[in-house]
Amino acid sequence: MKTRKQRFLPAFIVIIVMFLLIVAYVVGSYAMVRPGNGRICDGVYVDQVDVSGMTREEAQMVLDSQVEKLSSRSLEVDVNGQVVTTTLAELGYTCDVGDAIDRAMEVGREGNVVSNYASIRQLSQEHKEFPLDVSYSEKSMKKFVKNTCGEKCTNAKNSRIKMKNGVLVYTEERQGVAINVDATVKAIQEALREQEDAGVVRVTAQVDLQEPVVTKELASRCKDKLGSFSTTYNAGNVSRSKNLANAARLLNGTVVYPGETLSVHDTISPLTEENGYYDAPSYSNGQVVDSIGGGVCQVSTTLYNAVLRAELEIVERSPHSMVVTYVQPSMDAAIAGDYKDFKFRNNTDVPLYIEGGTGTGTIYFNVYGEETRSSDRKVSFESEVIEEIQPGKDKITYDNTKPESYMSVTQEAHIGYKAVLWKIVTENGKTEKTQVNSSTYNAEPRYVVRGAAKNTQEPSATDKPDRTKPSATDKPKATATPKATAAPKATPKPKATPKPTSTPKPTEEPVVTEEPTEAPTEE
């Protein structure tokens, strides 16, 4: 009787033989269908491109051509009824071809013989496709939407304020549409995914209704003169007069919207010949020198005093390095480079309109807005000099070409001051006095040129001194103490120079006195 082991042995042998036959069949079959050396299997596609039987180099060439074709497709964006067109390449279209080729090359090679044969058999029934890894430059896309598409939008238009024949007039406002950059970029990205096979990708931009900031109703509330001031100057100094007129022109008609800050420096800059300025006296390192735009500080000073009377918020104000005489100490506002500026903020709910100009020897500014102060409120300003600083000894330069008897004063001495400005408000029968600012003005000695040549002969007519040699008791002639001025009028007109007084007094209208002002060269 046969044992169980003897009975199952023939069956086991049969199974082994069958398995070997199957393996042999699979191996033989795989050998017949496996891809050629270095080539892609049949039935493999990359982004709808058949790369069957291609080498890596051949597939690279074909797919590069496909990428170029895809990137040249058009994108059409409908912006509020207007179509803007670009190409995908301009949006930074890129794709990784190499990764797709690597994956295609692995088909039929990545596993064992059986799994590889199964994969190849499957390809005969249904091809395998690898997508290209496409990406876009979000920065380029946002730039396209914001700039190119945004140009097709009609921006909201504020009501404008103008002065015509001495009367303020107001234009109508206009609604507009503004492109929603983020929403439009998102819509384009979705369209590119959904229309990846389309020759032209079409999308509608997202726009938002834009309301004007200033309506005619709001602008028309700017109708009252809130503050006014004028100063006078020597119209005979032609270059300086032209600088004042040019800077006043650049400020004239300026509208400062609620919450905005006006910078005089930024408004009248650049101080160049191309922008209408000339060489005129200014302060630099304690001396009077000519510079382009000399005198513009009288413009900022005049506006400063008008803004003070309008009781607006002063953001920045600086005194001159040395005292000026067209206003009293602490009533000035210097402009110098990027370190001295006059700025004020519209801290009201209504736009402000700046009117300014020059006449014969007079510069003026009027600030218009909405008057909300009580009718019995009276505002005035008082300058107080709290200390005088003497200029000290002469600064002497010796000229070896001039005789010892020669002396010429090239710049008179300037007395220095420490001063404060007071604001005096009378309302409801009560008077309140508050300090507006404090200022320090440098003292500068007299600048003198003396002869140093050794010459016993009488000097010739050309070498005669400008003045006699001073005695030991001579003292420098310093600048006069700033003069008081008369009160301003509603309509500024040139005035005669009042007689000077020994001490500063409250001023509303400065005297006619020529004085150099700050320039960007000051240090």
Short mmCIF file of C-alpha atoms in Angstrom, two decimals:
data_model
loop_
_atom_site.label_atom_id
_atom_site.label_comp_id
_atom_site.label_asym_id
_atom_site.label_seq_id
_atom_site.Cartn_x
_atom_site.Cartn_y
_atom_site.Cartn_z
CA MET A 1 0.00 0.00 0.00
CA LYS A 2 1.45 3.35 -1.09
CA THR A 3 2.11 5.98 1.52
CA ARG A 4 0.54 9.51 1.40
CA LYS A 5 3.91 10.97 0.42
CA GLN A 6 4.19 8.59 -2.49
CA ARG A 7 0.65 9.46 -3.63
CA PHE A 8 1.26 13.30 -3.69
CA LEU A 9 4.72 13.22 -5.25
CA PRO A 10 3.52 12.93 -8.88
CA ALA A 11 1.07 15.82 -8.34
CA PHE A 12 3.75 18.03 -6.84
CA ILE A 13 6.05 17.32 -9.74
CA VAL A 14 3.27 18.24 -12.16
CA ILE A 15 2.74 21.54 -10.36
CA ILE A 16 6.43 22.38 -10.45
CA VAL A 17 6.61 21.55 -14.13
CA MET A 18 3.56 23.70 -14.88
CA PHE A 19 5.01 26.62 -12.94
CA LEU A 20 8.26 26.36 -14.77
CA LEU A 21 6.43 26.23 -18.06
CA ILE A 22 4.45 29.35 -17.12
CA VAL A 23 7.60 31.18 -16.03
CA ALA A 24 9.29 30.16 -19.22
CA TYR A 25 6.31 31.40 -21.20
CA VAL A 26 6.23 34.73 -19.33
CA VAL A 27 9.97 35.20 -19.70
CA GLY A 28 9.82 34.31 -23.32
CA SER A 29 6.82 36.54 -23.92
CA TYR A 30 8.41 39.47 -21.96
CA ALA A 31 11.55 39.03 -24.03
CA MET A 32 9.42 39.48 -27.12
CA VAL A 33 7.54 42.64 -25.93
CA ARG A 34 9.99 44.36 -23.61
CA PRO A 35 11.14 47.79 -24.74
CA GLY A 36 14.33 48.07 -26.67
CA ASN A 37 17.47 49.16 -24.95
CA GLY A 38 17.09 52.82 -23.89
CA ARG A 39 13.65 53.18 -25.47
CA ILE A 40 10.16 53.84 -24.10
CA CYS A 41 7.51 51.11 -24.20
CA ASP A 42 4.77 51.21 -26.76
CA GLY A 43 1.53 52.75 -25.49
CA VAL A 44 3.17 55.44 -23.31
CA TYR A 45 2.08 59.07 -23.72
CA VAL A 46 3.23 62.34 -22.13
CA ASP A 47 0.55 65.05 -22.11
CA GLN A 48 -1.26 63.51 -25.10
CA VAL A 49 2.01 63.08 -27.02
CA ASP A 50 2.80 59.49 -28.05
CA VAL A 51 6.39 58.79 -27.06
CA SER A 52 6.29 55.04 -27.81
CA GLY A 53 9.66 53.59 -28.82
CA MET A 54 11.47 56.90 -28.42
CA THR A 55 14.82 57.38 -26.78
CA ARG A 56 15.18 59.97 -24.01
CA GLU A 57 16.69 62.47 -26.43
CA GLU A 58 13.92 61.95 -29.00
CA ALA A 59 11.22 62.33 -26.34
CA GLN A 60 12.91 65.50 -25.03
CA MET A 61 12.88 67.05 -28.49
CA VAL A 62 9.23 66.21 -29.13
CA LEU A 63 8.07 67.41 -25.70
CA ASP A 64 10.03 70.65 -25.93
CA SER A 65 8.12 71.38 -29.09
CA GLN A 66 4.87 70.57 -27.29
CA VAL A 67 5.73 72.95 -24.43
CA GLU A 68 6.50 75.73 -26.87
CA LYS A 69 3.14 75.15 -28.54
CA LEU A 70 1.31 75.18 -25.21
CA SER A 71 3.05 78.35 -23.97
CA SER A 72 2.14 80.20 -27.16
CA ARG A 73 -1.56 79.75 -26.51
CA SER A 74 -3.57 82.93 -25.95
CA LEU A 75 -5.35 84.10 -22.82
CA GLU A 76 -8.30 86.45 -23.30
CA VAL A 77 -9.58 88.35 -20.28
CA ASP A 78 -12.89 90.22 -20.49
CA VAL A 79 -12.49 93.36 -18.36
CA ASN A 80 -15.80 95.14 -17.98
CA GLY A 81 -16.67 94.48 -21.65
CA GLN A 82 -13.16 95.05 -23.04
CA VAL A 83 -10.92 92.13 -24.00
CA VAL A 84 -7.27 92.01 -23.00
CA THR A 85 -5.07 89.38 -24.68
CA THR A 86 -1.73 87.86 -23.70
CA THR A 87 0.12 84.56 -24.11
CA LEU A 88 0.74 81.92 -21.49
CA ALA A 89 4.48 82.46 -21.95
CA GLU A 90 4.07 86.05 -20.76
CA LEU A 91 2.46 84.68 -17.60
CA GLY A 92 5.59 82.68 -16.84
CA TYR A 93 4.35 79.31 -18.19
CA THR A 94 6.85 76.53 -17.41
CA CYS A 95 6.73 72.72 -17.09
CA ASP A 96 9.13 69.96 -16.01
CA VAL A 97 9.61 67.77 -19.13
CA GLY A 98 12.48 65.78 -17.65
CA ASP A 99 10.42 64.32 -14.81
CA ALA A 100 7.72 63.07 -17.22
CA ILE A 101 10.35 61.41 -19.43
CA ASP A 102 11.92 59.69 -16.41
CA ARG A 103 8.57 58.21 -15.45
CA ALA A 104 7.87 57.13 -19.03
CA MET A 105 11.25 55.36 -19.26
CA GLU A 106 10.48 53.30 -16.13
CA VAL A 107 7.36 51.65 -17.58
CA GLY A 108 8.09 47.96 -18.09
CA ARG A 109 11.40 48.19 -16.21
CA GLU A 110 10.69 49.13 -12.63
CA GLY A 111 9.53 45.73 -11.28
CA ASN A 112 10.19 41.98 -11.72
CA VAL A 113 9.64 40.07 -14.96
CA VAL A 114 6.06 39.13 -14.16
CA SER A 115 4.96 42.62 -13.07
CA ASN A 116 6.79 44.23 -15.98
CA TYR A 117 5.14 41.83 -18.42
CA ALA A 118 1.73 42.56 -16.86
CA SER A 119 2.31 46.31 -17.22
CA ILE A 120 3.26 45.93 -20.88
CA ARG A 121 0.26 43.67 -21.57
CA GLN A 122 -1.96 46.33 -19.97
CA LEU A 123 -0.56 48.98 -22.33
CA SER A 124 -1.83 46.95 -25.28
CA GLN A 125 -5.35 47.37 -23.90
CA GLU A 126 -5.13 50.98 -22.72
CA HIS A 127 -2.24 53.44 -23.12
CA LYS A 128 -0.65 55.09 -20.09
CA GLU A 129 -0.35 58.89 -20.01
CA PHE A 130 1.89 61.06 -17.80
CA PRO A 131 0.89 64.73 -17.40
CA LEU A 132 3.39 67.56 -17.60
CA ASP A 133 3.97 69.41 -14.32
CA VAL A 134 2.83 72.90 -15.41
CA SER A 135 3.36 76.05 -13.35
CA TYR A 136 2.94 79.82 -13.77
CA SER A 137 4.62 82.86 -12.25
CA GLU A 138 2.13 84.30 -9.82
CA LYS A 139 4.11 87.54 -9.78
CA SER A 140 3.84 87.88 -13.58
CA MET A 141 0.16 87.00 -13.46
CA LYS A 142 -0.59 89.65 -10.82
CA LYS A 143 1.40 92.24 -12.74
CA PHE A 144 -0.57 91.48 -15.91
CA VAL A 145 -3.89 91.74 -14.10
CA LYS A 146 -3.03 94.88 -12.14
CA ASN A 147 -1.37 96.84 -14.92
CA THR A 148 -2.65 95.61 -18.27
CA CYS A 149 -6.15 94.58 -17.24
CA GLY A 150 -6.41 97.42 -14.73
CA GLU A 151 -5.91 99.97 -17.51
CA LYS A 152 -9.28 98.99 -18.93
CA CYS A 153 -11.05 100.02 -15.74
CA THR A 154 -12.51 103.49 -15.32
CA ASN A 155 -11.35 104.89 -12.01
CA ALA A 156 -13.65 106.84 -9.78
CA LYS A 157 -13.25 110.61 -10.15
CA ASN A 158 -13.41 112.93 -7.18
CA SER A 159 -15.16 116.25 -7.32
CA ARG A 160 -12.52 118.89 -8.01
CA ILE A 161 -12.28 122.32 -6.41
CA LYS A 162 -11.17 125.27 -8.53
CA MET A 163 -10.99 129.02 -8.14
CA LYS A 164 -12.55 130.93 -11.03
CA ASN A 165 -12.75 134.70 -11.00
CA GLY A 166 -12.32 134.74 -7.23
CA VAL A 167 -15.11 132.20 -6.62
CA LEU A 168 -14.71 128.53 -5.66
CA VAL A 169 -16.45 126.12 -8.08
CA TYR A 170 -16.88 122.35 -7.86
CA THR A 171 -17.02 119.63 -10.53
CA GLU A 172 -19.26 116.53 -10.50
CA GLU A 173 -17.91 113.30 -9.08
CA ARG A 174 -17.97 110.00 -11.05
CA GLN A 175 -18.27 106.36 -10.05
CA GLY A 176 -15.73 103.91 -11.37
CA VAL A 177 -14.73 100.27 -11.38
CA ALA A 178 -11.53 98.80 -10.02
CA ILE A 179 -10.16 95.39 -10.90
CA ASN A 180 -10.04 92.85 -8.09
CA VAL A 181 -6.51 91.53 -8.63
CA ASP A 182 -6.62 88.50 -6.31
CA ALA A 183 -10.04 87.31 -7.48
CA THR A 184 -9.10 87.73 -11.16
CA VAL A 185 -5.82 85.84 -10.74
CA LYS A 186 -7.72 82.99 -9.10
CA ALA A 187 -10.24 82.95 -11.99
CA ILE A 188 -7.40 82.78 -14.53
CA GLN A 189 -5.74 79.88 -12.70
CA GLU A 190 -9.01 77.93 -12.67
CA ALA A 191 -9.59 78.63 -16.38
CA LEU A 192 -6.09 77.37 -17.25
CA ARG A 193 -6.81 74.08 -15.49
CA GLU A 194 -10.29 73.64 -16.95
CA GLN A 195 -9.35 74.73 -20.49
CA GLU A 196 -5.97 73.04 -20.73
CA ASP A 197 -6.77 71.67 -24.19
CA ALA A 198 -8.19 74.92 -25.58
CA GLY A 199 -6.22 76.93 -28.09
CA VAL A 200 -7.53 80.15 -26.50
CA VAL A 201 -8.22 80.31 -22.77
CA ARG A 202 -11.06 82.72 -21.95
CA VAL A 203 -11.91 84.22 -18.57
CA THR A 204 -13.92 87.14 -17.16
CA ALA A 205 -12.14 89.54 -14.80
CA GLN A 206 -13.59 90.31 -11.40
CA VAL A 207 -14.23 94.05 -10.91
CA ASP A 208 -15.53 96.05 -7.97
CA LEU A 209 -17.60 99.21 -8.01
CA GLN A 210 -15.46 102.15 -6.90
CA GLU A 211 -17.03 105.12 -5.18
CA PRO A 212 -15.35 108.56 -5.31
CA VAL A 213 -13.76 109.73 -2.07
CA VAL A 214 -14.92 113.31 -2.52
CA THR A 215 -18.42 113.99 -3.81
CA LYS A 216 -19.58 117.38 -5.03
CA GLU A 217 -21.68 117.64 -1.90
CA LEU A 218 -18.58 117.22 0.28
CA ALA A 219 -16.36 119.43 -1.88
CA SER A 220 -18.89 122.28 -1.85
CA ARG A 221 -18.55 122.50 1.92
CA CYS A 222 -15.08 123.97 1.29
CA LYS A 223 -16.27 127.56 0.96
CA ASP A 224 -14.95 129.56 3.93
CA LYS A 225 -11.63 131.38 4.29
CA LEU A 226 -10.12 129.82 7.42
CA GLY A 227 -6.77 131.59 7.45
CA SER A 228 -4.93 134.27 5.50
CA PHE A 229 -1.47 135.85 5.66
CA SER A 230 0.88 137.89 3.52
CA THR A 231 4.48 139.07 3.67
CA THR A 232 6.36 141.62 1.63
CA TYR A 233 9.67 141.46 -0.22
CA ASN A 234 11.99 143.60 -2.34
CA ALA A 235 10.59 143.30 -5.84
CA GLY A 236 13.84 144.82 -7.13
CA ASN A 237 15.64 141.54 -6.44
CA VAL A 238 14.40 139.97 -9.65
CA SER A 239 15.76 136.43 -9.25
CA ARG A 240 14.46 136.08 -5.71
CA SER A 241 11.09 137.54 -6.73
CA LYS A 242 10.81 134.96 -9.52
CA ASN A 243 11.56 132.15 -7.05
CA LEU A 244 8.78 133.33 -4.74
CA ALA A 245 6.31 133.61 -7.62
CA ASN A 246 7.22 130.15 -8.96
CA ALA A 247 6.88 128.39 -5.60
CA ALA A 248 3.59 130.16 -4.90
CA ARG A 249 2.32 129.05 -8.30
CA LEU A 250 3.16 125.42 -7.54
CA LEU A 251 1.23 125.59 -4.26
CA ASN A 252 -1.70 127.56 -5.66
CA GLY A 253 -4.75 125.37 -6.30
CA THR A 254 -3.54 122.50 -4.12
CA VAL A 255 -6.37 120.49 -2.53
CA VAL A 256 -5.59 118.69 0.73
CA TYR A 257 -8.14 115.96 1.40
CA PRO A 258 -9.27 114.98 4.92
CA GLY A 259 -6.49 113.09 6.68
CA GLU A 260 -3.82 114.02 4.10
CA THR A 261 -0.56 115.81 4.93
CA LEU A 262 0.86 118.51 2.67
CA SER A 263 4.64 118.84 2.36
CA VAL A 264 5.74 122.21 1.02
CA HIS A 265 9.14 120.80 0.07
CA ASP A 266 7.62 118.00 -2.01
CA THR A 267 5.09 120.33 -3.63
CA ILE A 268 7.57 122.97 -4.83
CA SER A 269 10.48 120.62 -5.61
CA PRO A 270 12.78 120.11 -7.35
CA LEU A 271 14.61 123.40 -6.84
CA THR A 272 16.18 123.40 -10.29
CA GLU A 273 16.36 125.72 -13.25
CA GLU A 274 14.22 123.27 -15.21
CA ASN A 275 11.49 123.72 -12.61
CA GLY A 276 11.55 127.50 -12.90
CA TYR A 277 14.03 128.57 -10.20
CA TYR A 278 16.96 131.01 -10.24
CA ASP A 279 20.07 131.80 -8.21
CA ALA A 280 19.24 134.03 -5.24
CA PRO A 281 20.56 134.68 -1.69
CA SER A 282 20.14 131.95 0.93
CA TYR A 283 21.73 130.86 4.19
CA SER A 284 24.51 128.26 4.18
CA ASN A 285 26.87 127.53 7.08
CA GLY A 286 26.17 130.89 8.66
CA GLN A 287 26.82 132.86 5.51
CA VAL A 288 24.70 134.42 2.81
CA VAL A 289 25.33 132.68 -0.51
CA ASP A 290 23.54 132.40 -3.84
CA SER A 291 21.81 129.10 -4.55
CA ILE A 292 19.09 127.82 -6.89
CA GLY A 293 15.70 128.53 -5.32
CA GLY A 294 16.97 131.06 -2.78
CA GLY A 295 14.02 132.77 -1.10
CA VAL A 296 11.49 129.93 -1.15
CA CYS A 297 11.45 129.88 2.64
CA GLN A 298 9.44 133.09 2.56
CA VAL A 299 6.82 131.08 0.68
CA SER A 300 6.68 128.33 3.31
CA THR A 301 6.74 130.97 6.08
CA THR A 302 3.79 132.86 4.62
CA LEU A 303 1.78 129.64 4.23
CA TYR A 304 2.77 128.59 7.78
CA ASN A 305 1.20 131.73 9.22
CA ALA A 306 -1.97 131.27 7.16
CA VAL A 307 -2.25 127.66 8.39
CA LEU A 308 -1.73 128.81 11.99
CA ARG A 309 -4.67 131.17 11.63
CA ALA A 310 -6.75 128.36 10.12
CA GLU A 311 -5.87 126.39 13.29
CA LEU A 312 -4.88 123.25 11.40
CA GLU A 313 -2.52 120.53 12.67
CA ILE A 314 1.15 121.40 12.19
CA VAL A 315 3.15 118.23 11.49
CA GLU A 316 6.63 119.71 10.92
CA ARG A 317 8.16 123.18 11.16
CA SER A 318 11.75 124.36 11.60
CA PRO A 319 13.23 127.83 12.20
CA HIS A 320 15.95 129.33 10.04
CA SER A 321 19.56 129.04 11.19
CA MET A 322 19.69 132.84 11.46
CA VAL A 323 16.89 135.31 12.04
CA VAL A 324 14.90 136.73 9.11
CA THR A 325 13.13 140.08 9.08
CA TYR A 326 10.02 139.52 6.97
CA VAL A 327 8.39 137.96 10.05
CA GLN A 328 9.18 138.08 13.74
CA PRO A 329 11.16 135.28 15.45
CA SER A 330 9.34 131.92 15.72
CA MET A 331 6.92 132.94 12.98
CA ASP A 332 9.15 131.52 10.22
CA ALA A 333 9.20 128.06 8.60
CA ALA A 334 12.41 127.08 6.81
CA ILE A 335 12.93 124.75 3.86
CA ALA A 336 16.33 123.09 3.52
CA GLY A 337 17.13 119.89 1.64
CA ASP A 338 15.46 116.85 3.13
CA TYR A 339 16.00 117.88 6.75
CA LYS A 340 13.83 121.01 7.04
CA ASP A 341 10.28 121.09 5.74
CA PHE A 342 6.92 122.62 6.55
CA LYS A 343 4.11 120.08 6.71
CA PHE A 344 0.55 120.33 7.92
CA ARG A 345 -2.31 117.86 8.09
CA ASN A 346 -5.93 118.35 7.15
CA ASN A 347 -7.50 117.32 10.44
CA THR A 348 -10.96 118.42 9.35
CA ASP A 349 -13.77 116.50 7.64
CA VAL A 350 -13.74 118.70 4.51
CA PRO A 351 -11.16 119.20 1.72
CA LEU A 352 -8.92 122.25 2.03
CA TYR A 353 -8.11 124.54 -0.90
CA ILE A 354 -4.85 126.53 -0.95
CA GLU A 355 -4.84 129.83 -2.83
CA GLY A 356 -1.56 131.66 -3.20
CA GLY A 357 0.21 134.17 -5.37
CA THR A 358 2.42 137.23 -5.58
CA GLY A 359 1.82 140.88 -6.41
CA THR A 360 4.20 143.80 -6.53
CA GLY A 361 6.39 142.98 -3.56
CA THR A 362 3.75 140.93 -1.75
CA ILE A 363 3.18 137.19 -1.39
CA TYR A 364 -0.03 135.86 0.12
CA PHE A 365 -1.81 132.62 0.96
CA ASN A 366 -5.45 131.91 1.77
CA VAL A 367 -6.64 128.59 3.22
CA TYR A 368 -10.25 127.63 2.46
CA GLY A 369 -12.34 124.97 4.17
CA GLU A 370 -15.46 124.70 6.29
CA GLU A 371 -15.67 127.14 9.17
CA THR A 372 -16.83 125.38 12.34
CA ARG A 373 -15.44 127.84 14.89
CA SER A 374 -17.73 130.19 16.78
CA SER A 375 -18.14 133.70 15.39
CA ASP A 376 -16.80 135.34 18.55
CA ARG A 377 -13.53 133.34 18.52
CA LYS A 378 -10.56 135.64 18.03
CA VAL A 379 -7.09 134.25 17.35
CA SER A 380 -3.82 136.17 17.36
CA PHE A 381 -0.12 135.31 17.67
CA GLU A 382 2.65 136.99 19.65
CA SER A 383 6.40 136.54 19.25
CA GLU A 384 8.51 136.83 22.40
CA VAL A 385 12.30 137.08 22.35
CA ILE A 386 13.57 135.57 25.58
CA GLU A 387 17.31 135.89 24.92
CA GLU A 388 19.69 137.74 22.61
CA ILE A 389 23.02 136.16 21.62
CA GLN A 390 25.78 138.56 20.59
CA PRO A 391 27.76 137.74 17.45
CA GLY A 392 31.28 137.94 18.92
CA LYS A 393 34.53 138.93 17.24
CA ASP A 394 34.93 139.56 13.54
CA LYS A 395 36.00 136.72 11.28
CA ILE A 396 38.94 138.24 9.43
CA THR A 397 40.48 137.10 6.15
CA TYR A 398 43.77 138.70 5.06
CA ASP A 399 44.44 139.61 1.42
CA ASN A 400 48.11 139.85 0.52
CA THR A 401 47.27 141.83 -2.62
CA LYS A 402 45.74 144.71 -0.64
CA PRO A 403 47.57 147.32 1.49
CA GLU A 404 47.36 147.18 5.28
CA SER A 405 44.98 150.14 5.28
CA TYR A 406 42.41 148.16 3.24
CA MET A 407 39.29 146.72 4.95
CA SER A 408 36.04 145.45 3.42
CA VAL A 409 33.00 144.07 5.26
CA THR A 410 31.67 141.15 3.21
CA GLN A 411 28.85 140.28 5.61
CA GLU A 412 27.43 142.18 8.55
CA ALA A 413 27.06 140.51 11.94
CA HIS A 414 23.85 138.69 12.89
CA ILE A 415 22.51 138.78 16.44
CA GLY A 416 21.21 135.41 17.65
CA TYR A 417 17.90 134.91 19.43
CA LYS A 418 15.93 132.46 21.48
CA ALA A 419 12.23 133.03 21.01
CA VAL A 420 8.81 131.50 21.51
CA LEU A 421 5.53 131.99 19.68
CA TRP A 422 2.32 132.36 21.66
CA LYS A 423 -1.21 131.71 20.45
CA ILE A 424 -3.82 133.92 22.08
CA VAL A 425 -7.48 132.86 21.80
CA THR A 426 -10.37 134.94 23.06
CA GLU A 427 -13.75 133.19 23.11
CA ASN A 428 -16.89 133.50 25.26
CA GLY A 429 -15.27 136.33 27.16
CA LYS A 430 -12.25 134.21 28.16
CA THR A 431 -8.67 134.54 26.94
CA GLU A 432 -6.26 131.60 26.72
CA LYS A 433 -2.56 131.84 25.87
CA THR A 434 -0.65 128.74 24.73
CA GLN A 435 2.85 128.22 23.33
CA VAL A 436 3.00 127.25 19.67
CA ASN A 437 6.75 126.66 19.23
CA SER A 438 10.21 127.69 20.35
CA SER A 439 13.12 128.71 18.13
CA THR A 440 16.84 129.31 18.38
CA TYR A 441 18.64 131.49 15.83
CA ASN A 442 22.43 131.43 15.61
CA ALA A 443 24.57 134.51 16.12
CA GLU A 444 27.12 135.09 13.37
CA PRO A 445 30.09 137.51 13.51
CA ARG A 446 30.90 140.11 10.95
CA TYR A 447 33.02 138.83 8.03
CA VAL A 448 35.89 141.19 7.15
CA VAL A 449 38.66 141.20 4.54
CA ARG A 450 41.81 143.16 5.51
CA GLY A 451 44.87 144.02 3.48
CA ALA A 452 48.20 142.43 4.38
CA ALA A 453 50.58 143.76 1.74
CA LYS A 454 53.71 145.65 3.00
CA ASN A 455 53.64 148.90 1.03
CA THR A 456 54.94 152.28 2.23
CA GLN A 457 53.59 154.09 -0.84
CA GLU A 458 50.21 155.73 -0.98
CA PRO A 459 47.67 153.24 -2.37
CA SER A 460 46.47 153.86 -5.91
CA ALA A 461 42.88 154.75 -6.74
CA THR A 462 42.06 151.12 -7.40
CA ASP A 463 43.49 150.03 -4.05
CA LYS A 464 41.69 152.56 -1.92
CA PRO A 465 39.88 150.91 1.00
CA ASP A 466 36.12 150.60 0.99
CA ARG A 467 36.08 152.31 4.36
CA THR A 468 38.60 153.76 6.79
CA LYS A 469 40.50 151.48 9.12
CA PRO A 470 38.46 151.09 12.32
CA SER A 471 39.80 152.30 15.62
CA ALA A 472 40.34 150.02 18.59
CA THR A 473 36.93 151.01 19.94
CA ASP A 474 35.02 150.05 16.79
CA LYS A 475 32.44 147.26 17.20
CA PRO A 476 30.68 145.07 14.61
CA LYS A 477 27.44 146.43 13.27
CA ALA A 478 24.92 143.68 14.05
CA THR A 479 21.59 142.98 12.38
CA ALA A 480 18.75 144.97 13.84
CA THR A 481 16.32 143.39 16.25
CA PRO A 482 13.34 142.03 14.25
CA LYS A 483 10.64 144.61 13.68
CA ALA A 484 6.98 144.46 14.60
CA THR A 485 4.39 144.46 11.84
CA ALA A 486 0.82 145.52 11.26
CA ALA A 487 -2.24 143.23 11.32
CA PRO A 488 -3.18 141.32 8.12
CA LYS A 489 -6.08 142.26 5.90
CA ALA A 490 -8.49 139.99 4.09
CA THR A 491 -7.08 141.01 0.70
CA PRO A 492 -3.28 141.36 0.91
CA LYS A 493 -1.77 144.44 -0.69
CA PRO A 494 1.80 145.85 -0.63
CA LYS A 495 2.34 148.15 2.36
CA ALA A 496 4.90 150.76 3.29
CA THR A 497 7.56 149.79 5.78
CA PRO A 498 6.54 150.69 9.36
CA LYS A 499 9.07 152.37 11.56
CA PRO A 500 11.21 149.86 13.51
CA THR A 501 10.80 149.59 17.26
CA SER A 502 13.40 148.75 19.84
CA THR A 503 11.79 145.49 20.95
CA PRO A 504 9.73 142.84 19.08
CA LYS A 505 5.95 143.21 19.22
CA PRO A 506 3.04 140.96 18.13
CA THR A 507 2.79 140.79 14.36
CA GLU A 508 0.02 140.16 11.90
CA GLU A 509 1.65 141.69 8.78
CA PRO A 510 5.44 141.76 8.30
CA VAL A 511 7.50 144.74 7.21
CA VAL A 512 9.06 145.25 3.80
CA THR A 513 12.60 144.07 4.50
CA GLU A 514 14.74 141.96 2.18
CA GLU A 515 16.32 139.00 3.93
CA PRO A 516 17.94 135.86 2.52
CA THR A 517 16.27 132.59 3.40
CA GLU A 518 17.19 128.94 3.80
CA ALA A 519 18.30 126.86 0.82
CA PRO A 520 19.01 123.14 0.56
CA THR A 521 22.72 123.94 0.94
CA GLU A 522 22.31 124.90 4.59
CA GLU A 523 24.08 122.73 7.11
#
